Short mmCIF file of C-alpha atoms in Angstrom, two decimals:
data_model
loop_
_atom_site.label_atom_id
_atom_site.label_comp_id
_atom_site.label_asym_id
_atom_site.label_seq_id
_atom_site.Cartn_x
_atom_site.Cartn_y
_atom_site.Cartn_z
CA UNK A 1 -8.52 -32.22 -5.48
CA UNK A 2 -9.15 -28.49 -6.09
CA UNK A 3 -7.21 -26.50 -8.72
CA UNK A 4 -7.09 -23.26 -10.46
CA UNK A 5 -6.24 -21.80 -13.86
CA UNK A 6 -5.70 -18.15 -14.85
CA UNK A 7 -5.68 -17.94 -18.56
CA UNK A 8 -3.05 -15.32 -19.77
CA UNK A 9 -0.17 -15.01 -17.61
CA UNK A 10 0.07 -11.24 -18.65
CA UNK A 11 -2.90 -9.11 -19.68
CA UNK A 12 -2.56 -5.58 -21.14
CA UNK A 13 -5.21 -2.93 -21.38
CA UNK A 14 -5.48 0.84 -21.98
CA UNK A 15 -6.40 3.11 -19.60
CA UNK A 16 -10.30 3.34 -19.42
CA UNK A 17 -10.53 -0.15 -21.10
CA UNK A 18 -12.56 -3.09 -19.87
CA UNK A 19 -10.44 -5.43 -17.66
CA UNK A 20 -11.29 -8.97 -17.66
CA UNK A 21 -9.14 -11.56 -16.07
CA UNK A 22 -10.00 -15.21 -16.36
CA UNK A 23 -10.23 -17.80 -13.64
CA UNK A 24 -11.65 -21.49 -13.77
CA UNK A 25 -11.56 -23.87 -11.10
CA UNK A 26 -12.01 -27.26 -10.03
CA UNK A 27 -13.60 -28.53 -7.02
CA UNK A 28 -15.50 -31.65 -5.60
CA UNK A 29 -17.67 -29.55 -3.31
CA UNK A 30 -19.07 -26.10 -3.40
CA UNK A 31 -16.21 -23.77 -3.45
CA UNK A 32 -15.29 -20.78 -1.67
CA UNK A 33 -13.55 -18.35 -4.38
CA UNK A 34 -11.27 -15.59 -4.02
CA UNK A 35 -9.43 -12.99 -5.91
CA UNK A 36 -6.24 -11.19 -4.35
CA UNK A 37 -4.28 -8.44 -5.93
CA UNK A 38 -0.54 -7.99 -5.36
CA UNK A 39 1.29 -4.66 -5.75
CA UNK A 40 4.71 -4.50 -6.34
CA UNK A 41 6.79 -5.50 -3.21
CA UNK A 42 3.87 -5.86 -1.58
CA UNK A 43 1.86 -8.90 0.09
CA UNK A 44 -1.63 -10.08 -1.19
CA UNK A 45 -4.69 -8.08 -0.62
CA UNK A 46 -8.12 -9.47 -0.91
CA UNK A 47 -10.09 -7.94 -3.50
CA UNK A 48 -13.32 -10.00 -3.16
CA UNK A 49 -14.67 -13.44 -2.42
CA UNK A 50 -17.70 -15.61 -2.96
CA UNK A 51 -18.90 -17.84 -0.15
CA UNK A 52 -22.48 -18.36 -0.71
CA UNK A 53 -25.54 -16.33 -1.93
CA UNK A 54 -25.42 -13.92 -4.73
CA UNK A 55 -23.26 -14.92 -7.60
CA UNK A 56 -22.10 -11.56 -8.37
CA UNK A 57 -19.66 -10.05 -5.96
CA UNK A 58 -18.57 -6.65 -5.61
CA UNK A 59 -15.07 -5.93 -4.23
CA UNK A 60 -12.83 -3.00 -3.70
CA UNK A 61 -11.57 -0.35 -6.33
CA UNK A 62 -14.53 -1.22 -8.66
CA UNK A 63 -13.81 -4.82 -9.45
CA UNK A 64 -16.48 -7.39 -9.41
CA UNK A 65 -16.53 -11.25 -10.32
CA UNK A 66 -19.35 -13.59 -10.98
CA UNK A 67 -19.43 -17.14 -9.93
CA UNK A 68 -20.83 -19.51 -12.67
CA UNK A 69 -21.15 -22.83 -11.60
CA UNK A 70 -21.95 -24.24 -14.71
CA UNK A 71 -18.77 -23.03 -16.21
CA UNK A 72 -16.83 -23.60 -13.11
CA UNK A 73 -15.54 -19.89 -13.53
CA UNK A 74 -14.94 -16.83 -11.46
CA UNK A 75 -13.73 -14.16 -13.78
CA UNK A 76 -12.82 -10.66 -12.59
CA UNK A 77 -13.82 -7.72 -14.35
CA UNK A 78 -13.78 -4.01 -14.02
CA UNK A 79 -15.56 -1.58 -16.41
CA UNK A 80 -12.92 0.95 -16.76
CA UNK A 81 -9.07 0.44 -16.02
CA UNK A 82 -6.85 2.95 -14.17
CA UNK A 83 -3.05 3.15 -14.16
CA UNK A 84 -3.13 2.25 -10.42
CA UNK A 85 -4.73 -1.12 -11.09
CA UNK A 86 -1.52 -2.49 -12.73
CA UNK A 87 -0.47 -5.30 -10.41
CA UNK A 88 -0.57 -9.17 -10.30
CA UNK A 89 -3.79 -10.80 -9.48
CA UNK A 90 -4.48 -14.05 -8.19
CA UNK A 91 -7.57 -16.27 -8.16
CA UNK A 92 -7.87 -18.91 -5.39
CA UNK A 93 -10.17 -21.48 -4.07
CA UNK A 94 -11.05 -23.20 -1.08
CA UNK A 95 -13.07 -26.46 -0.34
CA UNK A 96 -13.06 -26.20 3.48
CA UNK A 97 -14.74 -22.73 4.34
CA UNK A 98 -11.64 -20.59 3.38
CA UNK A 99 -9.17 -22.34 5.68
CA UNK A 100 -6.89 -23.92 3.12
CA UNK A 101 -6.31 -22.35 -0.13
CA UNK A 102 -5.16 -23.23 -3.80
CA UNK A 103 -3.88 -20.38 -5.66
CA UNK A 104 -3.70 -20.12 -9.44
CA UNK A 105 -0.55 -18.82 -10.99
CA UNK A 106 -1.42 -15.24 -11.40
CA UNK A 107 -2.16 -12.88 -14.03
CA UNK A 108 -0.09 -9.85 -14.39
CA UNK A 109 -2.20 -6.67 -15.40
CA UNK A 110 -0.50 -3.96 -17.24
CA UNK A 111 -2.49 -0.57 -17.87
CA UNK A 112 -1.35 1.50 -20.79
CA UNK A 113 -1.83 5.32 -21.14
CA UNK B 1 1.31 -0.65 12.48
CA UNK B 2 0.89 -3.74 10.06
CA UNK B 3 -0.92 -6.51 11.46
CA UNK B 4 1.30 -9.29 10.11
CA UNK B 5 4.87 -8.69 9.97
CA UNK B 6 7.88 -10.66 8.67
CA UNK B 7 11.57 -10.45 9.32
CA UNK B 8 13.90 -9.99 7.47
CA UNK B 9 12.23 -8.47 4.50
CA UNK B 10 15.23 -9.42 2.41
CA UNK B 11 18.08 -12.08 2.95
CA UNK B 12 21.04 -13.37 0.63
CA UNK B 13 22.69 -16.50 2.09
CA UNK B 14 25.00 -19.23 0.96
CA UNK B 15 23.98 -22.76 0.09
CA UNK B 16 24.12 -25.10 3.15
CA UNK B 17 23.55 -22.25 5.68
CA UNK B 18 20.60 -22.71 8.14
CA UNK B 19 17.85 -19.75 7.74
CA UNK B 20 15.23 -18.69 9.94
CA UNK B 21 12.22 -16.49 8.91
CA UNK B 22 9.79 -15.15 11.37
CA UNK B 23 6.27 -14.06 11.16
CA UNK B 24 4.31 -12.17 13.96
CA UNK B 25 0.69 -11.08 14.00
CA UNK B 26 -1.44 -8.86 16.13
CA UNK B 27 -4.75 -9.93 14.47
CA UNK B 28 -5.49 -12.64 17.32
CA UNK B 29 -5.96 -15.38 14.58
CA UNK B 30 -5.36 -18.73 15.56
CA UNK B 31 -4.28 -20.18 12.11
CA UNK B 32 -1.12 -19.35 10.42
CA UNK B 33 0.30 -20.29 7.28
CA UNK B 34 3.76 -20.27 4.87
CA UNK B 35 3.69 -20.04 1.44
CA UNK B 36 6.55 -19.44 -1.39
CA UNK B 37 5.98 -17.64 -4.25
CA UNK B 38 7.79 -18.38 -7.85
CA UNK B 39 7.14 -16.62 -10.89
CA UNK B 40 4.41 -18.23 -12.91
CA UNK B 41 3.48 -20.88 -10.06
CA UNK B 42 1.36 -18.58 -7.83
CA UNK B 43 1.48 -19.29 -3.91
CA UNK B 44 2.58 -22.81 -3.13
CA UNK B 45 1.67 -23.76 0.58
CA UNK B 46 4.75 -24.76 2.69
CA UNK B 47 3.35 -25.58 6.09
CA UNK B 48 0.11 -24.40 8.15
CA UNK B 49 -0.66 -24.40 11.97
CA UNK B 50 -4.16 -24.18 13.01
CA UNK B 51 -2.95 -23.65 16.78
CA UNK B 52 -0.03 -23.61 18.78
CA UNK B 53 -0.03 -27.57 19.14
CA UNK B 54 -1.13 -28.33 15.53
CA UNK B 55 1.41 -28.23 12.75
CA UNK B 56 0.64 -29.53 9.33
CA UNK B 57 2.62 -30.11 6.08
CA UNK B 58 1.76 -28.51 2.99
CA UNK B 59 2.09 -29.43 -0.85
CA UNK B 60 5.84 -28.58 -0.62
CA UNK B 61 7.31 -29.15 2.89
CA UNK B 62 10.44 -30.92 2.07
CA UNK B 63 13.53 -29.09 2.98
CA UNK B 64 11.67 -26.83 5.55
CA UNK B 65 10.47 -27.09 9.02
CA UNK B 66 8.58 -24.73 11.14
CA UNK B 67 8.01 -23.68 14.93
CA UNK B 68 4.69 -22.10 16.27
CA UNK B 69 6.11 -20.80 19.36
CA UNK B 70 2.97 -18.68 20.46
CA UNK B 71 -0.31 -17.90 18.78
CA UNK B 72 1.09 -14.75 17.29
CA UNK B 73 4.51 -16.15 16.12
CA UNK B 74 5.31 -18.71 13.44
CA UNK B 75 8.78 -19.43 12.13
CA UNK B 76 9.87 -21.21 8.81
CA UNK B 77 13.43 -22.66 9.04
CA UNK B 78 15.64 -24.04 6.18
CA UNK B 79 18.06 -26.39 7.70
CA UNK B 80 20.51 -26.32 4.93
CA UNK B 81 19.63 -23.86 2.28
CA UNK B 82 19.65 -24.55 -1.45
CA UNK B 83 19.68 -22.28 -4.67
CA UNK B 84 16.11 -23.75 -5.74
CA UNK B 85 14.75 -22.24 -2.50
CA UNK B 86 15.51 -18.76 -3.72
CA UNK B 87 11.80 -17.31 -3.73
CA UNK B 88 9.54 -14.82 -2.13
CA UNK B 89 8.10 -16.24 1.24
CA UNK B 90 4.82 -15.17 2.62
CA UNK B 91 3.26 -15.65 6.06
CA UNK B 92 -0.40 -15.56 6.34
CA UNK B 93 -3.13 -15.98 8.90
CA UNK B 94 -6.91 -16.60 9.10
CA UNK B 95 -9.82 -16.56 11.61
CA UNK B 96 -11.94 -19.21 12.61
CA UNK B 97 -14.51 -17.05 14.25
CA UNK B 98 -17.53 -15.88 12.30
CA UNK B 99 -17.24 -12.14 11.34
CA UNK B 100 -16.35 -9.94 8.54
CA UNK B 101 -12.98 -11.48 7.90
CA UNK B 102 -14.13 -15.09 8.28
CA UNK B 103 -12.62 -17.09 5.30
CA UNK B 104 -10.21 -14.63 4.56
CA UNK B 105 -6.38 -14.64 4.46
CA UNK B 106 -4.14 -11.88 5.59
CA UNK B 107 -0.67 -11.83 4.27
CA UNK B 108 2.36 -10.21 5.64
CA UNK B 109 4.66 -8.14 3.16
CA UNK B 110 7.02 -11.12 2.39
CA UNK B 111 10.71 -11.89 2.64
CA UNK B 112 12.64 -12.09 -0.53
CA UNK B 113 15.12 -15.09 0.05
CA UNK B 114 18.11 -15.90 -2.16
CA UNK B 115 20.48 -18.60 -1.88
CA UNK B 116 23.57 -18.37 -3.73
#
């Protein structure tokens, strides 16, 4: 069965610092991987996704993630944090072409001035 | 206008009451989902529907039921609400047709339900 773990339920960074949010998954088949962002009082919005092909995926708002099969990881990064990046971030995995997802528990990102 | 809408956005009810949460979409997607979100647990799948005649249980379906009235509408019911069903509920849709949004779920804004 597929599963997702996200290391760190809360991450704090200073404005301008590197953002690194960790995601590890387990899957019995090559997975589809996703990062979603949830701003306060809003639904989830797709940041980026990996399906096939290039393992470094670029998303919206300057975020990117790299699929590393050997490490079963899909960590999310952004070179320079902005105050507007403060939100909750969810990693998700799907084994059936993105139709049924398993979500990680989420990581809340705080950006300090 | 939002593509995926949920009503109500907030609801407070009492134990034992029947509650219906509604979801509508204008995206033309055939697949619809209901999730609940609890702090520290992420999103858990309650029910999903691949088309009007296809309803499937998710990982936490006990205490819930659904109805797919049309391709665009998917309702979630709590027949007899209990306090541990207090949570944030999200509806989502996805598309099976190849295209830019293939393999992506689109979420509504959520319904915050409190059961006293």
